[in-house]
Amino acid sequence: MQLENKVALITGAGSGLGLATAQAFAREGARIMINDLREEVACHAASALGGEHASIGGDVSREADVDAMVRATLDRYGRIDILINNAGVPDSFVPTVDQPLEHWQRLIDIHLTGTYLVSKKVAPHMIAQGSGSIVNLSSIAGVLGLPVRTAYSAAKAGISMLTRVLGCEWGPHNVRVNAIAPGYILTPMTEELIREGKIDSDRVRRRTPMGKLGRPEDIAEAMIFLCSDRARFITTVIIPVDGGYCAWGAPSDAYTGELTGAIG
């Protein structure tokens, strides 16, 4: 029970990585406010967790919605110990010259501005209580150049720097700010991209030293560590959870073993 009696606000937690994190946090004793853009999805996820967990809809890029989700969490639990900035939307995989400005703006608003805005609204309460842990979702797309993923990559790189800046600013108040940079993880979104032919899972596995894709639980376990007291002296770091993908630099396959039917 590494997070016993901790209160966590998790954005975008109705499915995928956010839901896996909520499930893992509940297992470790945390009380969770699940946010999702789709209120009914957030409500269903919280109900499935049972116990003292709750939900609220809202768009992380809208200040009024963020104010409401922070206030709802404080009204219900009296404090916020953990913030997971997980909310995000998928990229279009369209060449940059063909991308409408609206697409760029929406991804920047949700990923980068949303992370900034929710952190800004939660931080005063963490500072007042003298403790807190914020974990942001960056990506290997914020480290490596991924063609046609322009807005997504720029937003994730921004989140990494925002993590460092806020961690330095709020460290004196014992508020830690870190980030996870997932590699290719088998979320419903990734599985759909594989089915559509936008991601070649065999090529990804060959490029990954561990020869497989990750699973949502892999991200959740890293989140638990960063939010636990075991990480009490860790702040401003961006941890890749990618099976070694970002580290591989040789002009050859990283994994030369047999590719099994299971991709994760």
PDB file of C-alpha atoms in Angstrom:
ATOM      1  CA  MET A   1       0.000   0.000   0.000  1.00  0.00           C
ATOM      2  CA  GLN A   2       2.589   2.528  -1.141  1.00  0.00           C
ATOM      3  CA  LEU A   3       0.025   5.310  -1.667  1.00  0.00           C
ATOM      4  CA  GLU A   4      -2.229   4.642   1.313  1.00  0.00           C
ATOM      5  CA  ASN A   5      -4.420   7.643   2.233  1.00  0.00           C
ATOM      6  CA  LYS A   6      -3.013   9.700  -0.653  1.00  0.00           C
ATOM      7  CA  VAL A   7      -5.458  11.684  -2.804  1.00  0.00           C
ATOM      8  CA  ALA A   8      -4.762  11.620  -6.538  1.00  0.00           C
ATOM      9  CA  LEU A   9      -6.274  13.652  -9.357  1.00  0.00           C
ATOM     10  CA  ILE A  10      -5.685  11.860 -12.672  1.00  0.00           C
ATOM     11  CA  THR A  11      -6.640  13.589 -15.913  1.00  0.00           C
ATOM     12  CA  GLY A  12      -7.693  11.678 -18.994  1.00  0.00           C
ATOM     13  CA  ALA A  13      -8.184   8.561 -16.887  1.00  0.00           C
ATOM     14  CA  GLY A  14     -11.268   7.107 -18.521  1.00  0.00           C
ATOM     15  CA  SER A  15      -9.216   4.701 -20.644  1.00  0.00           C
ATOM     16  CA  GLY A  16      -5.702   3.731 -21.725  1.00  0.00           C
ATOM     17  CA  LEU A  17      -2.705   4.750 -19.637  1.00  0.00           C
ATOM     18  CA  GLY A  18      -4.768   6.946 -17.341  1.00  0.00           C
ATOM     19  CA  LEU A  19      -7.179   4.150 -16.452  1.00  0.00           C
ATOM     20  CA  ALA A  20      -4.340   1.683 -15.878  1.00  0.00           C
ATOM     21  CA  THR A  21      -2.712   4.216 -13.561  1.00  0.00           C
ATOM     22  CA  ALA A  22      -5.963   4.777 -11.663  1.00  0.00           C
ATOM     23  CA  GLN A  23      -6.384   1.028 -11.194  1.00  0.00           C
ATOM     24  CA  ALA A  24      -2.819   0.648  -9.947  1.00  0.00           C
ATOM     25  CA  PHE A  25      -3.119   3.624  -7.594  1.00  0.00           C
ATOM     26  CA  ALA A  26      -6.355   2.263  -6.149  1.00  0.00           C
ATOM     27  CA  ARG A  27      -4.607  -1.036  -5.499  1.00  0.00           C
ATOM     28  CA  GLU A  28      -1.927   0.867  -3.592  1.00  0.00           C
ATOM     29  CA  GLY A  29      -4.460   2.596  -1.340  1.00  0.00           C
ATOM     30  CA  ALA A  30      -4.958   5.982  -3.005  1.00  0.00           C
ATOM     31  CA  ARG A  31      -8.307   7.759  -3.249  1.00  0.00           C
ATOM     32  CA  ILE A  32      -8.772   8.944  -6.797  1.00  0.00           C
ATOM     33  CA  MET A  33     -10.622  11.670  -8.650  1.00  0.00           C
ATOM     34  CA  ILE A  34     -10.855  10.480 -12.249  1.00  0.00           C
ATOM     35  CA  ASN A  35     -11.149  13.187 -14.886  1.00  0.00           C
ATOM     36  CA  ASP A  36     -11.995  12.622 -18.513  1.00  0.00           C
ATOM     37  CA  LEU A  37     -13.259  14.840 -21.311  1.00  0.00           C
ATOM     38  CA  ARG A  38     -16.222  12.454 -21.517  1.00  0.00           C
ATOM     39  CA  GLU A  39     -18.003  12.688 -18.183  1.00  0.00           C
ATOM     40  CA  GLU A  40     -19.872   9.400 -18.601  1.00  0.00           C
ATOM     41  CA  VAL A  41     -16.617   7.536 -19.276  1.00  0.00           C
ATOM     42  CA  ALA A  42     -15.008   9.042 -16.159  1.00  0.00           C
ATOM     43  CA  CYS A  43     -18.066   8.076 -14.096  1.00  0.00           C
ATOM     44  CA  HIS A  44     -17.976   4.494 -15.356  1.00  0.00           C
ATOM     45  CA  ALA A  45     -14.249   4.181 -14.610  1.00  0.00           C
ATOM     46  CA  ALA A  46     -14.666   5.488 -11.056  1.00  0.00           C
ATOM     47  CA  SER A  47     -17.620   3.181 -10.430  1.00  0.00           C
ATOM     48  CA  ALA A  48     -15.587   0.207 -11.619  1.00  0.00           C
ATOM     49  CA  LEU A  49     -12.869   1.063  -9.103  1.00  0.00           C
ATOM     50  CA  GLY A  50     -15.467   1.128  -6.293  1.00  0.00           C
ATOM     51  CA  GLY A  51     -14.750   2.409  -2.811  1.00  0.00           C
ATOM     52  CA  GLU A  52     -14.134   6.088  -2.215  1.00  0.00           C
ATOM     53  CA  HIS A  53     -13.218   7.032  -5.772  1.00  0.00           C
ATOM     54  CA  ALA A  54     -15.005   9.773  -7.716  1.00  0.00           C
ATOM     55  CA  SER A  55     -15.141  11.310 -11.168  1.00  0.00           C
ATOM     56  CA  ILE A  56     -15.602  14.607 -12.963  1.00  0.00           C
ATOM     57  CA  GLY A  57     -15.767  15.562 -16.620  1.00  0.00           C
ATOM     58  CA  GLY A  58     -13.847  18.474 -18.054  1.00  0.00           C
ATOM     59  CA  ASP A  59     -11.471  19.774 -20.699  1.00  0.00           C
ATOM     60  CA  VAL A  60      -7.970  20.371 -19.303  1.00  0.00           C
ATOM     61  CA  SER A  61      -7.412  23.215 -21.774  1.00  0.00           C
ATOM     62  CA  ARG A  62     -10.342  25.226 -20.357  1.00  0.00           C
ATOM     63  CA  GLU A  63      -9.572  27.190 -17.213  1.00  0.00           C
ATOM     64  CA  ALA A  64     -13.128  27.019 -15.863  1.00  0.00           C
ATOM     65  CA  ASP A  65     -13.186  23.233 -16.249  1.00  0.00           C
ATOM     66  CA  VAL A  66      -9.840  22.901 -14.478  1.00  0.00           C
ATOM     67  CA  ASP A  67     -11.002  25.127 -11.623  1.00  0.00           C
ATOM     68  CA  ALA A  68     -14.060  22.892 -11.265  1.00  0.00           C
ATOM     69  CA  MET A  69     -12.100  19.628 -11.162  1.00  0.00           C
ATOM     70  CA  VAL A  70      -9.630  20.960  -8.589  1.00  0.00           C
ATOM     71  CA  ARG A  71     -12.425  22.352  -6.425  1.00  0.00           C
ATOM     72  CA  ALA A  72     -14.403  19.099  -6.659  1.00  0.00           C
ATOM     73  CA  THR A  73     -11.366  17.120  -5.518  1.00  0.00           C
ATOM     74  CA  LEU A  74     -10.708  19.440  -2.582  1.00  0.00           C
ATOM     75  CA  ASP A  75     -14.377  19.514  -1.578  1.00  0.00           C
ATOM     76  CA  ARG A  76     -14.544  15.721  -1.526  1.00  0.00           C
ATOM     77  CA  TYR A  77     -11.163  14.826  -0.033  1.00  0.00           C
ATOM     78  CA  GLY A  78      -9.798  18.022   1.528  1.00  0.00           C
ATOM     79  CA  ARG A  79      -6.381  17.789  -0.161  1.00  0.00           C
ATOM     80  CA  ILE A  80      -4.521  16.760  -3.309  1.00  0.00           C
ATOM     81  CA  ASP A  81      -1.320  14.778  -2.791  1.00  0.00           C
ATOM     82  CA  ILE A  82      -0.782  13.556  -6.347  1.00  0.00           C
ATOM     83  CA  LEU A  83      -1.500  15.004  -9.772  1.00  0.00           C
ATOM     84  CA  ILE A  84      -1.111  12.876 -12.894  1.00  0.00           C
ATOM     85  CA  ASN A  85      -1.263  14.986 -16.064  1.00  0.00           C
ATOM     86  CA  ASN A  86      -2.242  12.239 -18.467  1.00  0.00           C
ATOM     87  CA  ALA A  87      -4.944  13.829 -20.680  1.00  0.00           C
ATOM     88  CA  GLY A  88      -4.127  13.729 -24.364  1.00  0.00           C
ATOM     89  CA  VAL A  89      -5.505  13.309 -27.874  1.00  0.00           C
ATOM     90  CA  PRO A  90      -4.054  11.301 -30.783  1.00  0.00           C
ATOM     91  CA  ASP A  91      -2.058  12.762 -33.632  1.00  0.00           C
ATOM     92  CA  SER A  92      -3.198  12.690 -37.259  1.00  0.00           C
ATOM     93  CA  PHE A  93      -0.083  11.262 -39.004  1.00  0.00           C
ATOM     94  CA  VAL A  94      -0.593  13.869 -41.752  1.00  0.00           C
ATOM     95  CA  PRO A  95       2.394  15.614 -43.429  1.00  0.00           C
ATOM     96  CA  THR A  96       3.120  18.946 -41.768  1.00  0.00           C
ATOM     97  CA  VAL A  97       2.378  21.017 -44.890  1.00  0.00           C
ATOM     98  CA  ASP A  98      -1.107  19.462 -45.019  1.00  0.00           C
ATOM     99  CA  GLN A  99      -1.965  19.885 -41.344  1.00  0.00           C
ATOM    100  CA  PRO A 100      -4.590  22.551 -40.580  1.00  0.00           C
ATOM    101  CA  LEU A 101      -3.671  25.070 -37.922  1.00  0.00           C
ATOM    102  CA  GLU A 102      -6.644  23.888 -35.859  1.00  0.00           C
ATOM    103  CA  HIS A 103      -5.049  20.451 -35.525  1.00  0.00           C
ATOM    104  CA  TRP A 104      -1.772  21.925 -34.272  1.00  0.00           C
ATOM    105  CA  GLN A 105      -3.574  24.207 -31.830  1.00  0.00           C
ATOM    106  CA  ARG A 106      -5.783  21.467 -30.379  1.00  0.00           C
ATOM    107  CA  LEU A 107      -2.845  19.154 -29.612  1.00  0.00           C
ATOM    108  CA  ILE A 108      -0.820  21.980 -28.068  1.00  0.00           C
ATOM    109  CA  ASP A 109      -3.854  23.091 -26.030  1.00  0.00           C
ATOM    110  CA  ILE A 110      -4.620  19.638 -24.616  1.00  0.00           C
ATOM    111  CA  HIS A 111      -1.135  18.227 -24.066  1.00  0.00           C
ATOM    112  CA  LEU A 112       1.019  21.239 -23.219  1.00  0.00           C
ATOM    113  CA  THR A 113      -1.364  23.966 -22.072  1.00  0.00           C
ATOM    114  CA  GLY A 114      -3.461  21.399 -20.212  1.00  0.00           C
ATOM    115  CA  THR A 115      -0.430  20.136 -18.297  1.00  0.00           C
ATOM    116  CA  TYR A 116       0.586  23.706 -17.466  1.00  0.00           C
ATOM    117  CA  LEU A 117      -2.907  24.786 -16.440  1.00  0.00           C
ATOM    118  CA  VAL A 118      -3.798  21.846 -14.175  1.00  0.00           C
ATOM    119  CA  SER A 119      -0.363  21.974 -12.533  1.00  0.00           C
ATOM    120  CA  LYS A 120      -0.707  25.714 -11.946  1.00  0.00           C
ATOM    121  CA  LYS A 121      -4.114  25.273 -10.303  1.00  0.00           C
ATOM    122  CA  VAL A 122      -3.121  22.336  -8.093  1.00  0.00           C
ATOM    123  CA  ALA A 123       0.289  23.631  -7.007  1.00  0.00           C
ATOM    124  CA  PRO A 124      -0.906  26.324  -4.536  1.00  0.00           C
ATOM    125  CA  HIS A 125      -2.709  23.663  -2.508  1.00  0.00           C
ATOM    126  CA  MET A 126       0.326  21.362  -2.511  1.00  0.00           C
ATOM    127  CA  ILE A 127       2.563  24.267  -1.523  1.00  0.00           C
ATOM    128  CA  ALA A 128       0.212  25.168   1.336  1.00  0.00           C
ATOM    129  CA  GLN A 129       0.283  21.614   2.694  1.00  0.00           C
ATOM    130  CA  GLY A 130       4.059  21.365   2.231  1.00  0.00           C
ATOM    131  CA  SER A 131       4.103  18.307  -0.013  1.00  0.00           C
ATOM    132  CA  GLY A 132       2.951  16.922  -3.325  1.00  0.00           C
ATOM    133  CA  SER A 133       3.937  14.910  -6.368  1.00  0.00           C
ATOM    134  CA  ILE A 134       3.114  15.854  -9.955  1.00  0.00           C
ATOM    135  CA  VAL A 135       3.849  13.414 -12.768  1.00  0.00           C
ATOM    136  CA  ASN A 136       3.475  14.503 -16.377  1.00  0.00           C
ATOM    137  CA  LEU A 137       3.148  12.382 -19.510  1.00  0.00           C
ATOM    138  CA  SER A 138       5.895  13.194 -21.973  1.00  0.00           C
ATOM    139  CA  SER A 139       6.853  10.735 -24.734  1.00  0.00           C
ATOM    140  CA  ILE A 140       9.733   9.407 -26.786  1.00  0.00           C
ATOM    141  CA  ALA A 141       8.195  11.720 -29.406  1.00  0.00           C
ATOM    142  CA  GLY A 142       9.519  14.586 -27.291  1.00  0.00           C
ATOM    143  CA  VAL A 143      13.044  13.150 -27.499  1.00  0.00           C
ATOM    144  CA  LEU A 144      13.330  11.747 -31.038  1.00  0.00           C
ATOM    145  CA  GLY A 145      12.254  13.325 -34.317  1.00  0.00           C
ATOM    146  CA  LEU A 146       9.120  11.515 -35.531  1.00  0.00           C
ATOM    147  CA  PRO A 147       8.091  12.743 -38.993  1.00  0.00           C
ATOM    148  CA  VAL A 148       4.478  13.907 -39.496  1.00  0.00           C
ATOM    149  CA  ARG A 149       3.858  13.967 -35.730  1.00  0.00           C
ATOM    150  CA  THR A 150       4.634  17.661 -35.547  1.00  0.00           C
ATOM    151  CA  ALA A 151       2.260  19.039 -32.940  1.00  0.00           C
ATOM    152  CA  TYR A 152       2.364  15.952 -30.730  1.00  0.00           C
ATOM    153  CA  SER A 153       6.175  15.920 -30.673  1.00  0.00           C
ATOM    154  CA  ALA A 154       6.440  19.655 -29.998  1.00  0.00           C
ATOM    155  CA  ALA A 155       3.913  19.409 -27.161  1.00  0.00           C
ATOM    156  CA  LYS A 156       5.675  16.459 -25.534  1.00  0.00           C
ATOM    157  CA  ALA A 157       9.075  18.171 -25.749  1.00  0.00           C
ATOM    158  CA  GLY A 158       7.467  21.196 -24.112  1.00  0.00           C
ATOM    159  CA  ILE A 159       6.101  19.030 -21.319  1.00  0.00           C
ATOM    160  CA  SER A 160       9.601  17.736 -20.586  1.00  0.00           C
ATOM    161  CA  MET A 161      10.970  21.253 -20.184  1.00  0.00           C
ATOM    162  CA  LEU A 162       7.912  22.347 -18.216  1.00  0.00           C
ATOM    163  CA  THR A 163       8.623  19.446 -15.864  1.00  0.00           C
ATOM    164  CA  ARG A 164      12.154  20.689 -15.223  1.00  0.00           C
ATOM    165  CA  VAL A 165      11.104  24.312 -14.742  1.00  0.00           C
ATOM    166  CA  LEU A 166       8.246  23.566 -12.350  1.00  0.00           C
ATOM    167  CA  GLY A 167      10.310  21.032 -10.425  1.00  0.00           C
ATOM    168  CA  CYS A 168      12.990  23.654  -9.834  1.00  0.00           C
ATOM    169  CA  GLU A 169      10.424  26.321  -8.913  1.00  0.00           C
ATOM    170  CA  TRP A 170       8.405  24.209  -6.492  1.00  0.00           C
ATOM    171  CA  GLY A 171      11.172  22.040  -5.050  1.00  0.00           C
ATOM    172  CA  PRO A 172      11.705  24.397  -2.076  1.00  0.00           C
ATOM    173  CA  HIS A 173       8.098  23.662  -1.069  1.00  0.00           C
ATOM    174  CA  ASN A 174       8.619  19.878  -1.167  1.00  0.00           C
ATOM    175  CA  VAL A 175       6.479  19.613  -4.306  1.00  0.00           C
ATOM    176  CA  ARG A 176       8.134  17.227  -6.730  1.00  0.00           C
ATOM    177  CA  VAL A 177       7.536  17.361 -10.499  1.00  0.00           C
ATOM    178  CA  ASN A 178       8.641  14.489 -12.740  1.00  0.00           C
ATOM    179  CA  ALA A 179       7.636  12.983 -16.068  1.00  0.00           C
ATOM    180  CA  ILE A 180       7.353   9.616 -17.742  1.00  0.00           C
ATOM    181  CA  ALA A 181       8.295   9.324 -21.428  1.00  0.00           C
ATOM    182  CA  PRO A 182       6.515   6.201 -22.687  1.00  0.00           C
ATOM    183  CA  GLY A 183       7.711   4.357 -25.744  1.00  0.00           C
ATOM    184  CA  TYR A 184       5.345   2.278 -27.837  1.00  0.00           C
ATOM    185  CA  ILE A 185       2.709   1.058 -25.384  1.00  0.00           C
ATOM    186  CA  LEU A 186      -0.189  -1.271 -26.226  1.00  0.00           C
ATOM    187  CA  THR A 187      -3.048   1.055 -25.431  1.00  0.00           C
ATOM    188  CA  PRO A 188      -6.335   0.881 -27.371  1.00  0.00           C
ATOM    189  CA  MET A 189      -5.106   3.907 -29.339  1.00  0.00           C
ATOM    190  CA  THR A 190      -1.856   2.174 -30.342  1.00  0.00           C
ATOM    191  CA  GLU A 191      -3.683  -1.031 -31.263  1.00  0.00           C
ATOM    192  CA  GLU A 192      -5.954   0.956 -33.555  1.00  0.00           C
ATOM    193  CA  LEU A 193      -2.971   2.627 -35.236  1.00  0.00           C
ATOM    194  CA  ILE A 194      -1.428  -0.809 -35.784  1.00  0.00           C
ATOM    195  CA  ARG A 195      -4.658  -2.067 -37.369  1.00  0.00           C
ATOM    196  CA  GLU A 196      -4.773   1.017 -39.616  1.00  0.00           C
ATOM    197  CA  GLY A 197      -1.185   0.396 -40.753  1.00  0.00           C
ATOM    198  CA  LYS A 198       0.096   3.664 -39.281  1.00  0.00           C
ATOM    199  CA  ILE A 199       2.426   1.784 -36.913  1.00  0.00           C
ATOM    200  CA  ASP A 200       4.371  -1.317 -37.988  1.00  0.00           C
ATOM    201  CA  SER A 201       4.615  -3.343 -34.775  1.00  0.00           C
ATOM    202  CA  ASP A 202       7.310  -5.660 -36.165  1.00  0.00           C
ATOM    203  CA  ARG A 203       9.559  -2.725 -37.101  1.00  0.00           C
ATOM    204  CA  VAL A 204       9.021  -1.154 -33.692  1.00  0.00           C
ATOM    205  CA  ARG A 205       9.960  -4.395 -31.942  1.00  0.00           C
ATOM    206  CA  ARG A 206      13.087  -4.785 -34.082  1.00  0.00           C
ATOM    207  CA  ARG A 207      14.057  -1.208 -33.147  1.00  0.00           C
ATOM    208  CA  THR A 208      13.490  -1.901 -29.419  1.00  0.00           C
ATOM    209  CA  PRO A 209      16.322  -3.683 -27.541  1.00  0.00           C
ATOM    210  CA  MET A 210      13.818  -5.649 -25.452  1.00  0.00           C
ATOM    211  CA  GLY A 211      12.023  -6.815 -28.594  1.00  0.00           C
ATOM    212  CA  LYS A 212       8.465  -5.995 -27.520  1.00  0.00           C
ATOM    213  CA  LEU A 213       5.993  -3.216 -26.913  1.00  0.00           C
ATOM    214  CA  GLY A 214       5.138  -2.073 -23.417  1.00  0.00           C
ATOM    215  CA  ARG A 215       1.831  -2.410 -21.628  1.00  0.00           C
ATOM    216  CA  PRO A 216      -0.126   0.240 -19.713  1.00  0.00           C
ATOM    217  CA  GLU A 217       0.804  -1.452 -16.425  1.00  0.00           C
ATOM    218  CA  ASP A 218       4.473  -0.699 -17.136  1.00  0.00           C
ATOM    219  CA  ILE A 219       3.718   3.022 -17.103  1.00  0.00           C
ATOM    220  CA  ALA A 220       1.486   2.712 -14.045  1.00  0.00           C
ATOM    221  CA  GLU A 221       4.199   0.990 -12.019  1.00  0.00           C
ATOM    222  CA  ALA A 222       6.674   3.764 -12.841  1.00  0.00           C
ATOM    223  CA  MET A 223       4.022   6.284 -11.760  1.00  0.00           C
ATOM    224  CA  ILE A 224       3.577   4.522  -8.432  1.00  0.00           C
ATOM    225  CA  PHE A 225       7.301   4.727  -7.753  1.00  0.00           C
ATOM    226  CA  LEU A 226       7.552   8.428  -8.587  1.00  0.00           C
ATOM    227  CA  CYS A 227       4.556   9.257  -6.377  1.00  0.00           C
ATOM    228  CA  SER A 228       5.673   7.120  -3.446  1.00  0.00           C
ATOM    229  CA  ASP A 229       7.945   8.052  -0.564  1.00  0.00           C
ATOM    230  CA  ARG A 230      10.653   5.900  -2.152  1.00  0.00           C
ATOM    231  CA  ALA A 231      11.144   8.727  -4.661  1.00  0.00           C
ATOM    232  CA  ARG A 232      11.097  11.514  -2.080  1.00  0.00           C
ATOM    233  CA  PHE A 233      14.423  12.992  -3.303  1.00  0.00           C
ATOM    234  CA  ILE A 234      13.663  12.693  -7.021  1.00  0.00           C
ATOM    235  CA  THR A 235      12.391  15.700  -8.940  1.00  0.00           C
ATOM    236  CA  THR A 236      12.723  17.275 -12.426  1.00  0.00           C
ATOM    237  CA  VAL A 237      13.543  13.930 -14.093  1.00  0.00           C
ATOM    238  CA  ILE A 238      12.061  12.504 -17.285  1.00  0.00           C
ATOM    239  CA  ILE A 239      12.133   8.713 -17.151  1.00  0.00           C
ATOM    240  CA  PRO A 240      11.885   6.805 -20.444  1.00  0.00           C
ATOM    241  CA  VAL A 241       9.773   3.657 -20.146  1.00  0.00           C
ATOM    242  CA  ASP A 242      10.477   2.380 -23.635  1.00  0.00           C
ATOM    243  CA  GLY A 243      12.331  -0.939 -23.534  1.00  0.00           C
ATOM    244  CA  GLY A 244      15.536   0.883 -24.520  1.00  0.00           C
ATOM    245  CA  TYR A 245      14.094   2.426 -27.703  1.00  0.00           C
ATOM    246  CA  CYS A 246      15.601   5.894 -27.246  1.00  0.00           C
ATOM    247  CA  ALA A 247      19.037   4.580 -26.310  1.00  0.00           C
ATOM    248  CA  TRP A 248      19.593   2.487 -29.451  1.00  0.00           C
ATOM    249  CA  GLY A 249      21.806   4.275 -31.962  1.00  0.00           C
ATOM    250  CA  ALA A 250      23.456   1.572 -34.107  1.00  0.00           C
ATOM    251  CA  PRO A 251      22.490   1.283 -37.819  1.00  0.00           C
ATOM    252  CA  SER A 252      21.042  -2.179 -37.295  1.00  0.00           C
ATOM    253  CA  ASP A 253      18.198  -3.948 -35.550  1.00  0.00           C
ATOM    254  CA  ALA A 254      18.253  -3.605 -31.796  1.00  0.00           C
ATOM    255  CA  TYR A 255      16.539  -6.961 -31.344  1.00  0.00           C
ATOM    256  CA  THR A 256      17.633  -9.938 -33.446  1.00  0.00           C
ATOM    257  CA  GLY A 257      15.680 -12.684 -31.699  1.00  0.00           C
ATOM    258  CA  GLU A 258      12.524 -14.350 -32.953  1.00  0.00           C
ATOM    259  CA  LEU A 259       9.402 -12.177 -32.943  1.00  0.00           C
ATOM    260  CA  THR A 260       6.621 -14.092 -31.239  1.00  0.00           C
ATOM    261  CA  GLY A 261       2.919 -13.670 -31.895  1.00  0.00           C
ATOM    262  CA  ALA A 262       2.469 -11.601 -28.717  1.00  0.00           C
ATOM    263  CA  ILE A 263       3.696  -8.079 -29.425  1.00  0.00           C
ATOM    264  CA  GLY A 264       3.818  -6.931 -25.828  1.00  0.00           C
TER     265      GLY A 264
END
